[in-house]
């Protein structure tokens, strides 16, 4: 048996992510529309991979052009 451990991603809706205070709901919806936020559609809801979003904002998302 393989001893590697995998963690489940923390998937949040846009409203749940906005409640964390990381970005506003309006900003999150704009980034989803541009295809810049890591996540998936489940039905008509977009679920954001919160951990990858935080990594993206820390590494490249906050850079100004």
JSON list of N, CA and C in Angstrom, two decimals:
[
{"chain": "A", "resi": 1, "resn": "UNK", "atom": "N", "xyz": [0.84, -1.18, 0.00]},
{"chain": "A", "resi": 1, "resn": "UNK", "atom": "CA", "xyz": [0.00, 0.00, 0.00]},
{"chain": "A", "resi": 1, "resn": "UNK", "atom": "C", "xyz": [0.88, 1.24, 0.00]},
{"chain": "A", "resi": 2, "resn": "UNK", "atom": "N", "xyz": [0.47, 2.24, -0.70]},
{"chain": "A", "resi": 2, "resn": "UNK", "atom": "CA", "xyz": [1.22, 3.48, -0.83]},
{"chain": "A", "resi": 2, "resn": "UNK", "atom": "C", "xyz": [1.00, 4.35, 0.41]},
{"chain": "A", "resi": 3, "resn": "UNK", "atom": "N", "xyz": [2.07, 4.85, 0.99]},
{"chain": "A", "resi": 3, "resn": "UNK", "atom": "CA", "xyz": [1.99, 5.65, 2.22]},
{"chain": "A", "resi": 3, "resn": "UNK", "atom": "C", "xyz": [1.90, 7.15, 1.97]},
{"chain": "A", "resi": 4, "resn": "UNK", "atom": "N", "xyz": [1.70, 7.57, 0.74]},
{"chain": "A", "resi": 4, "resn": "UNK", "atom": "CA", "xyz": [1.59, 9.01, 0.48]},
{"chain": "A", "resi": 4, "resn": "UNK", "atom": "C", "xyz": [0.23, 9.49, 0.97]},
{"chain": "A", "resi": 5, "resn": "UNK", "atom": "N", "xyz": [0.23, 10.68, 1.52]},
{"chain": "A", "resi": 5, "resn": "UNK", "atom": "CA", "xyz": [-1.01, 11.25, 2.00]},
{"chain": "A", "resi": 5, "resn": "UNK", "atom": "C", "xyz": [-1.42, 12.39, 1.07]},
{"chain": "A", "resi": 6, "resn": "UNK", "atom": "N", "xyz": [-2.68, 12.45, 0.81]},
{"chain": "A", "resi": 6, "resn": "UNK", "atom": "CA", "xyz": [-3.20, 13.54, 0.00]},
{"chain": "A", "resi": 6, "resn": "UNK", "atom": "C", "xyz": [-4.24, 14.29, 0.82]},
{"chain": "A", "resi": 7, "resn": "UNK", "atom": "N", "xyz": [-4.24, 15.59, 0.67]},
{"chain": "A", "resi": 7, "resn": "UNK", "atom": "CA", "xyz": [-5.20, 16.40, 1.38]},
{"chain": "A", "resi": 7, "resn": "UNK", "atom": "C", "xyz": [-6.29, 16.84, 0.42]},
{"chain": "A", "resi": 8, "resn": "UNK", "atom": "N", "xyz": [-7.48, 16.91, 0.92]},
{"chain": "A", "resi": 8, "resn": "UNK", "atom": "CA", "xyz": [-8.60, 17.35, 0.09]},
{"chain": "A", "resi": 8, "resn": "UNK", "atom": "C", "xyz": [-8.54, 18.87, -0.02]},
{"chain": "A", "resi": 9, "resn": "UNK", "atom": "N", "xyz": [-8.78, 19.38, -1.22]},
{"chain": "A", "resi": 9, "resn": "UNK", "atom": "CA", "xyz": [-8.76, 20.84, -1.37]},
{"chain": "A", "resi": 9, "resn": "UNK", "atom": "C", "xyz": [-9.96, 21.47, -0.67]},
{"chain": "A", "resi": 10, "resn": "UNK", "atom": "N", "xyz": [-9.76, 22.66, -0.18]},
{"chain": "A", "resi": 10, "resn": "UNK", "atom": "CA", "xyz": [-10.84, 23.41, 0.46]},
{"chain": "A", "resi": 10, "resn": "UNK", "atom": "C", "xyz": [-11.59, 24.15, -0.64]},
{"chain": "A", "resi": 11, "resn": "UNK", "atom": "N", "xyz": [-12.78, 23.67, -0.97]},
{"chain": "A", "resi": 11, "resn": "UNK", "atom": "CA", "xyz": [-13.56, 24.25, -2.05]},
{"chain": "A", "resi": 11, "resn": "UNK", "atom": "C", "xyz": [-14.68, 25.10, -1.45]},
{"chain": "A", "resi": 12, "resn": "UNK", "atom": "N", "xyz": [-14.73, 26.37, -1.87]},
{"chain": "A", "resi": 12, "resn": "UNK", "atom": "CA", "xyz": [-15.73, 27.31, -1.36]},
{"chain": "A", "resi": 12, "resn": "UNK", "atom": "C", "xyz": [-16.46, 27.98, -2.51]},
{"chain": "A", "resi": 13, "resn": "UNK", "atom": "N", "xyz": [-17.71, 28.35, -2.27]},
{"chain": "A", "resi": 13, "resn": "UNK", "atom": "CA", "xyz": [-18.43, 29.13, -3.26]},
{"chain": "A", "resi": 13, "resn": "UNK", "atom": "C", "xyz": [-17.86, 30.55, -3.28]},
{"chain": "A", "resi": 14, "resn": "UNK", "atom": "N", "xyz": [-18.29, 31.33, -4.23]},
{"chain": "A", "resi": 14, "resn": "UNK", "atom": "CA", "xyz": [-17.81, 32.71, -4.33]},
{"chain": "A", "resi": 14, "resn": "UNK", "atom": "C", "xyz": [-18.21, 33.49, -3.07]},
{"chain": "A", "resi": 15, "resn": "UNK", "atom": "N", "xyz": [-19.44, 33.31, -2.61]},
{"chain": "A", "resi": 15, "resn": "UNK", "atom": "CA", "xyz": [-19.89, 34.03, -1.42]},
{"chain": "A", "resi": 15, "resn": "UNK", "atom": "C", "xyz": [-19.11, 33.61, -0.18]},
{"chain": "A", "resi": 16, "resn": "UNK", "atom": "N", "xyz": [-18.86, 32.30, -0.04]},
{"chain": "A", "resi": 16, "resn": "UNK", "atom": "CA", "xyz": [-18.09, 31.82, 1.10]},
{"chain": "A", "resi": 16, "resn": "UNK", "atom": "C", "xyz": [-16.67, 32.36, 1.07]},
{"chain": "A", "resi": 17, "resn": "UNK", "atom": "N", "xyz": [-16.07, 32.41, -0.11]},
{"chain": "A", "resi": 17, "resn": "UNK", "atom": "CA", "xyz": [-14.72, 32.94, -0.25]},
{"chain": "A", "resi": 17, "resn": "UNK", "atom": "C", "xyz": [-14.68, 34.42, 0.09]},
{"chain": "A", "resi": 18, "resn": "UNK", "atom": "N", "xyz": [-15.69, 35.16, -0.36]},
{"chain": "A", "resi": 18, "resn": "UNK", "atom": "CA", "xyz": [-15.75, 36.59, -0.06]},
{"chain": "A", "resi": 18, "resn": "UNK", "atom": "C", "xyz": [-15.87, 36.84, 1.45]},
{"chain": "A", "resi": 19, "resn": "UNK", "atom": "N", "xyz": [-16.57, 35.96, 2.16]},
{"chain": "A", "resi": 19, "resn": "UNK", "atom": "CA", "xyz": [-16.73, 36.11, 3.61]},
{"chain": "A", "resi": 19, "resn": "UNK", "atom": "C", "xyz": [-15.41, 35.94, 4.36]},
{"chain": "A", "resi": 20, "resn": "UNK", "atom": "N", "xyz": [-14.42, 35.30, 3.73]},
{"chain": "A", "resi": 20, "resn": "UNK", "atom": "CA", "xyz": [-13.11, 35.16, 4.38]},
{"chain": "A", "resi": 20, "resn": "UNK", "atom": "C", "xyz": [-12.38, 36.50, 4.41]},
{"chain": "A", "resi": 21, "resn": "UNK", "atom": "N", "xyz": [-12.77, 37.43, 3.54]},
{"chain": "A", "resi": 21, "resn": "UNK", "atom": "CA", "xyz": [-12.16, 38.74, 3.51]},
{"chain": "A", "resi": 21, "resn": "UNK", "atom": "C", "xyz": [-10.97, 38.84, 2.57]},
{"chain": "A", "resi": 22, "resn": "UNK", "atom": "N", "xyz": [-10.68, 37.77, 1.84]},
{"chain": "A", "resi": 22, "resn": "UNK", "atom": "CA", "xyz": [-9.52, 37.78, 0.95]},
{"chain": "A", "resi": 22, "resn": "UNK", "atom": "C", "xyz": [-9.74, 38.72, -0.24]},
{"chain": "A", "resi": 23, "resn": "UNK", "atom": "N", "xyz": [-10.93, 38.69, -0.82]},
{"chain": "A", "resi": 23, "resn": "UNK", "atom": "CA", "xyz": [-11.33, 39.59, -1.91]},
{"chain": "A", "resi": 23, "resn": "UNK", "atom": "C", "xyz": [-12.84, 39.79, -1.81]},
{"chain": "A", "resi": 24, "resn": "UNK", "atom": "N", "xyz": [-13.33, 40.85, -2.42]},
{"chain": "A", "resi": 24, "resn": "UNK", "atom": "CA", "xyz": [-14.77, 41.08, -2.41]},
{"chain": "A", "resi": 24, "resn": "UNK", "atom": "C", "xyz": [-15.46, 40.12, -3.38]},
{"chain": "A", "resi": 25, "resn": "UNK", "atom": "N", "xyz": [-16.75, 39.94, -3.18]},
{"chain": "A", "resi": 25, "resn": "UNK", "atom": "CA", "xyz": [-17.52, 39.07, -4.07]},
{"chain": "A", "resi": 25, "resn": "UNK", "atom": "C", "xyz": [-17.45, 39.59, -5.50]},
{"chain": "A", "resi": 26, "resn": "UNK", "atom": "N", "xyz": [-17.52, 40.89, -5.66]},
{"chain": "A", "resi": 26, "resn": "UNK", "atom": "CA", "xyz": [-17.46, 41.51, -6.98]},
{"chain": "A", "resi": 26, "resn": "UNK", "atom": "C", "xyz": [-16.13, 41.20, -7.67]},
{"chain": "A", "resi": 27, "resn": "UNK", "atom": "N", "xyz": [-15.03, 41.33, -6.93]},
{"chain": "A", "resi": 27, "resn": "UNK", "atom": "CA", "xyz": [-13.70, 41.05, -7.49]},
{"chain": "A", "resi": 27, "resn": "UNK", "atom": "C", "xyz": [-13.56, 39.58, -7.85]},
{"chain": "A", "resi": 28, "resn": "UNK", "atom": "N", "xyz": [-14.06, 38.71, -6.98]},
{"chain": "A", "resi": 28, "resn": "UNK", "atom": "CA", "xyz": [-13.99, 37.27, -7.26]},
{"chain": "A", "resi": 28, "resn": "UNK", "atom": "C", "xyz": [-14.77, 36.92, -8.52]},
{"chain": "A", "resi": 29, "resn": "UNK", "atom": "N", "xyz": [-15.97, 37.47, -8.66]},
{"chain": "A", "resi": 29, "resn": "UNK", "atom": "CA", "xyz": [-16.78, 37.18, -9.86]},
{"chain": "A", "resi": 29, "resn": "UNK", "atom": "C", "xyz": [-16.07, 37.65, -11.13]},
{"chain": "A", "resi": 30, "resn": "UNK", "atom": "N", "xyz": [-15.41, 38.80, -11.05]},
{"chain": "A", "resi": 30, "resn": "UNK", "atom": "CA", "xyz": [-14.67, 39.30, -12.21]},
{"chain": "A", "resi": 30, "resn": "UNK", "atom": "C", "xyz": [-13.51, 38.39, -12.58]},
{"chain": "A", "resi": 31, "resn": "UNK", "atom": "N", "xyz": [-12.79, 37.89, -11.58]},
{"chain": "A", "resi": 31, "resn": "UNK", "atom": "CA", "xyz": [-11.66, 36.99, -11.84]},
{"chain": "A", "resi": 31, "resn": "UNK", "atom": "C", "xyz": [-12.14, 35.64, -12.36]},
{"chain": "A", "resi": 32, "resn": "UNK", "atom": "N", "xyz": [-13.29, 35.18, -11.89]},
{"chain": "A", "resi": 32, "resn": "UNK", "atom": "CA", "xyz": [-13.86, 33.92, -12.41]},
{"chain": "A", "resi": 32, "resn": "UNK", "atom": "C", "xyz": [-14.21, 34.12, -13.88]},
{"chain": "A", "resi": 33, "resn": "UNK", "atom": "N", "xyz": [-14.83, 35.24, -14.20]},
{"chain": "A", "resi": 33, "resn": "UNK", "atom": "CA", "xyz": [-15.22, 35.52, -15.58]},
{"chain": "A", "resi": 33, "resn": "UNK", "atom": "C", "xyz": [-14.00, 35.58, -16.51]},
{"chain": "A", "resi": 34, "resn": "UNK", "atom": "N", "xyz": [-12.87, 36.08, -15.99]},
{"chain": "A", "resi": 34, "resn": "UNK", "atom": "CA", "xyz": [-11.64, 36.15, -16.77]},
{"chain": "A", "resi": 34, "resn": "UNK", "atom": "C", "xyz": [-10.91, 34.81, -16.83]},
{"chain": "A", "resi": 35, "resn": "UNK", "atom": "N", "xyz": [-11.35, 33.84, -16.04]},
{"chain": "A", "resi": 35, "resn": "UNK", "atom": "CA", "xyz": [-10.71, 32.53, -16.01]},
{"chain": "A", "resi": 35, "resn": "UNK", "atom": "C", "xyz": [-9.41, 32.49, -15.22]},
{"chain": "A", "resi": 36, "resn": "UNK", "atom": "N", "xyz": [-9.24, 33.39, -14.28]},
{"chain": "A", "resi": 36, "resn": "UNK", "atom": "CA", "xyz": [-7.98, 33.48, -13.53]},
{"chain": "A", "resi": 36, "resn": "UNK", "atom": "C", "xyz": [-8.00, 32.75, -12.19]},
{"chain": "A", "resi": 37, "resn": "UNK", "atom": "N", "xyz": [-9.18, 32.36, -11.72]},
{"chain": "A", "resi": 37, "resn": "UNK", "atom": "CA", "xyz": [-9.28, 31.73, -10.40]},
{"chain": "A", "resi": 37, "resn": "UNK", "atom": "C", "xyz": [-9.35, 30.22, -10.55]},
{"chain": "A", "resi": 38, "resn": "UNK", "atom": "N", "xyz": [-8.56, 29.48, -9.74]},
{"chain": "A", "resi": 38, "resn": "UNK", "atom": "CA", "xyz": [-8.61, 28.02, -9.79]},
{"chain": "A", "resi": 38, "resn": "UNK", "atom": "C", "xyz": [-9.89, 27.49, -9.17]},
{"chain": "A", "resi": 39, "resn": "UNK", "atom": "N", "xyz": [-10.64, 26.70, -9.92]},
{"chain": "A", "resi": 39, "resn": "UNK", "atom": "CA", "xyz": [-11.86, 26.13, -9.40]},
{"chain": "A", "resi": 39, "resn": "UNK", "atom": "C", "xyz": [-12.62, 25.39, -10.48]},
{"chain": "A", "resi": 40, "resn": "UNK", "atom": "N", "xyz": [-13.83, 24.96, -10.14]},
{"chain": "A", "resi": 40, "resn": "UNK", "atom": "CA", "xyz": [-14.65, 24.21, -11.09]},
{"chain": "A", "resi": 40, "resn": "UNK", "atom": "C", "xyz": [-16.11, 24.64, -10.95]},
{"chain": "A", "resi": 41, "resn": "UNK", "atom": "N", "xyz": [-16.86, 24.44, -12.03]},
{"chain": "A", "resi": 41, "resn": "UNK", "atom": "CA", "xyz": [-18.30, 24.63, -11.99]},
{"chain": "A", "resi": 41, "resn": "UNK", "atom": "C", "xyz": [-18.95, 23.32, -11.58]},
{"chain": "A", "resi": 42, "resn": "UNK", "atom": "N", "xyz": [-19.86, 23.39, -10.63]},
{"chain": "A", "resi": 42, "resn": "UNK", "atom": "CA", "xyz": [-20.69, 22.27, -10.23]},
{"chain": "A", "resi": 42, "resn": "UNK", "atom": "C", "xyz": [-22.12, 22.75, -10.40]},
{"chain": "A", "resi": 43, "resn": "UNK", "atom": "N", "xyz": [-22.76, 22.31, -11.47]},
{"chain": "A", "resi": 43, "resn": "UNK", "atom": "CA", "xyz": [-24.06, 22.86, -11.81]},
{"chain": "A", "resi": 43, "resn": "UNK", "atom": "C", "xyz": [-23.87, 24.30, -12.23]},
{"chain": "A", "resi": 44, "resn": "UNK", "atom": "N", "xyz": [-24.59, 25.21, -11.58]},
{"chain": "A", "resi": 44, "resn": "UNK", "atom": "CA", "xyz": [-24.42, 26.63, -11.92]},
{"chain": "A", "resi": 44, "resn": "UNK", "atom": "C", "xyz": [-23.55, 27.36, -10.91]},
{"chain": "A", "resi": 45, "resn": "UNK", "atom": "N", "xyz": [-22.97, 26.64, -9.95]},
{"chain": "A", "resi": 45, "resn": "UNK", "atom": "CA", "xyz": [-22.10, 27.25, -8.94]},
{"chain": "A", "resi": 45, "resn": "UNK", "atom": "C", "xyz": [-20.64, 27.05, -9.30]},
{"chain": "A", "resi": 46, "resn": "UNK", "atom": "N", "xyz": [-19.85, 28.07, -9.00]},
{"chain": "A", "resi": 46, "resn": "UNK", "atom": "CA", "xyz": [-18.41, 27.96, -9.18]},
{"chain": "A", "resi": 46, "resn": "UNK", "atom": "C", "xyz": [-17.80, 27.73, -7.81]},
{"chain": "A", "resi": 47, "resn": "UNK", "atom": "N", "xyz": [-17.07, 26.63, -7.67]},
{"chain": "A", "resi": 47, "resn": "UNK", "atom": "CA", "xyz": [-16.38, 26.33, -6.42]},
{"chain": "A", "resi": 47, "resn": "UNK", "atom": "C", "xyz": [-14.91, 26.68, -6.58]},
{"chain": "A", "resi": 48, "resn": "UNK", "atom": "N", "xyz": [-14.43, 27.52, -5.69]},
{"chain": "A", "resi": 48, "resn": "UNK", "atom": "CA", "xyz": [-13.06, 28.02, -5.73]},
{"chain": "A", "resi": 48, "resn": "UNK", "atom": "C", "xyz": [-12.18, 27.14, -4.87]},
{"chain": "A", "resi": 49, "resn": "UNK", "atom": "N", "xyz": [-11.03, 26.75, -5.41]},
{"chain": "A", "resi": 49, "resn": "UNK", "atom": "CA", "xyz": [-10.02, 26.03, -4.63]},
{"chain": "A", "resi": 49, "resn": "UNK", "atom": "C", "xyz": [-9.31, 27.11, -3.80]},
{"chain": "A", "resi": 50, "resn": "UNK", "atom": "N", "xyz": [-9.71, 27.23, -2.54]},
{"chain": "A", "resi": 50, "resn": "UNK", "atom": "CA", "xyz": [-9.26, 28.32, -1.69]},
{"chain": "A", "resi": 50, "resn": "UNK", "atom": "C", "xyz": [-7.75, 28.32, -1.47]},
{"chain": "A", "resi": 51, "resn": "UNK", "atom": "N", "xyz": [-7.18, 27.14, -1.25]},
{"chain": "A", "resi": 51, "resn": "UNK", "atom": "CA", "xyz": [-5.73, 27.07, -1.00]},
{"chain": "A", "resi": 51, "resn": "UNK", "atom": "C", "xyz": [-4.94, 27.52, -2.23]},
{"chain": "A", "resi": 52, "resn": "UNK", "atom": "N", "xyz": [-5.36, 27.08, -3.41]},
{"chain": "A", "resi": 52, "resn": "UNK", "atom": "CA", "xyz": [-4.66, 27.49, -4.64]},
{"chain": "A", "resi": 52, "resn": "UNK", "atom": "C", "xyz": [-4.86, 28.97, -4.93]},
{"chain": "A", "resi": 53, "resn": "UNK", "atom": "N", "xyz": [-6.04, 29.50, -4.58]},
{"chain": "A", "resi": 53, "resn": "UNK", "atom": "CA", "xyz": [-6.29, 30.93, -4.75]},
{"chain": "A", "resi": 53, "resn": "UNK", "atom": "C", "xyz": [-5.33, 31.73, -3.88]},
{"chain": "A", "resi": 54, "resn": "UNK", "atom": "N", "xyz": [-5.16, 31.31, -2.64]},
{"chain": "A", "resi": 54, "resn": "UNK", "atom": "CA", "xyz": [-4.23, 32.01, -1.74]},
{"chain": "A", "resi": 54, "resn": "UNK", "atom": "C", "xyz": [-2.81, 31.95, -2.28]},
{"chain": "A", "resi": 55, "resn": "UNK", "atom": "N", "xyz": [-2.38, 30.78, -2.77]},
{"chain": "A", "resi": 55, "resn": "UNK", "atom": "CA", "xyz": [-1.05, 30.65, -3.37]},
{"chain": "A", "resi": 55, "resn": "UNK", "atom": "C", "xyz": [-0.92, 31.57, -4.58]},
{"chain": "A", "resi": 56, "resn": "UNK", "atom": "N", "xyz": [-1.94, 31.60, -5.43]},
{"chain": "A", "resi": 56, "resn": "UNK", "atom": "CA", "xyz": [-1.92, 32.42, -6.64]},
{"chain": "A", "resi": 56, "resn": "UNK", "atom": "C", "xyz": [-1.80, 33.90, -6.27]},
{"chain": "A", "resi": 57, "resn": "UNK", "atom": "N", "xyz": [-2.55, 34.33, -5.28]},
{"chain": "A", "resi": 57, "resn": "UNK", "atom": "CA", "xyz": [-2.48, 35.74, -4.86]},
{"chain": "A", "resi": 57, "resn": "UNK", "atom": "C", "xyz": [-1.13, 36.07, -4.26]},
{"chain": "A", "resi": 58, "resn": "UNK", "atom": "N", "xyz": [-0.55, 35.15, -3.50]},
{"chain": "A", "resi": 58, "resn": "UNK", "atom": "CA", "xyz": [0.75, 35.39, -2.88]},
{"chain": "A", "resi": 58, "resn": "UNK", "atom": "C", "xyz": [1.89, 35.40, -3.90]},
{"chain": "A", "resi": 59, "resn": "UNK", "atom": "N", "xyz": [1.80, 34.57, -4.93]},
{"chain": "A", "resi": 59, "resn": "UNK", "atom": "CA", "xyz": [2.90, 34.42, -5.87]},
{"chain": "A", "resi": 59, "resn": "UNK", "atom": "C", "xyz": [2.82, 35.29, -7.11]},
{"chain": "A", "resi": 60, "resn": "UNK", "atom": "N", "xyz": [1.65, 35.36, -7.75]},
{"chain": "A", "resi": 60, "resn": "UNK", "atom": "CA", "xyz": [1.61, 36.09, -9.01]},
{"chain": "A", "resi": 60, "resn": "UNK", "atom": "C", "xyz": [0.40, 36.99, -9.16]},
{"chain": "A", "resi": 61, "resn": "UNK", "atom": "N", "xyz": [-0.65, 36.71, -8.45]},
{"chain": "A", "resi": 61, "resn": "UNK", "atom": "CA", "xyz": [-1.89, 37.46, -8.62]},
{"chain": "A", "resi": 61, "resn": "UNK", "atom": "C", "xyz": [-1.82, 38.90, -8.19]},
{"chain": "A", "resi": 62, "resn": "UNK", "atom": "N", "xyz": [-0.96, 39.20, -7.25]},
{"chain": "A", "resi": 62, "resn": "UNK", "atom": "CA", "xyz": [-0.87, 40.56, -6.75]},
{"chain": "A", "resi": 62, "resn": "UNK", "atom": "C", "xyz": [0.06, 41.47, -7.52]},
{"chain": "A", "resi": 63, "resn": "UNK", "atom": "N", "xyz": [0.73, 40.91, -8.53]},
{"chain": "A", "resi": 63, "resn": "UNK", "atom": "CA", "xyz": [1.67, 41.73, -9.30]},
{"chain": "A", "resi": 63, "resn": "UNK", "atom": "C", "xyz": [0.92, 42.73, -10.16]},
{"chain": "A", "resi": 64, "resn": "UNK", "atom": "N", "xyz": [1.46, 43.92, -10.26]},
{"chain": "A", "resi": 64, "resn": "UNK", "atom": "CA", "xyz": [0.89, 44.95, -11.12]},
{"chain": "A", "resi": 64, "resn": "UNK", "atom": "C", "xyz": [1.59, 44.97, -12.45]},
{"chain": "A", "resi": 65, "resn": "UNK", "atom": "N", "xyz": [0.82, 45.19, -13.49]},
{"chain": "A", "resi": 65, "resn": "UNK", "atom": "CA", "xyz": [1.39, 45.21, -14.85]},
{"chain": "A", "resi": 65, "resn": "UNK", "atom": "C", "xyz": [2.07, 46.53, -15.13]}
]
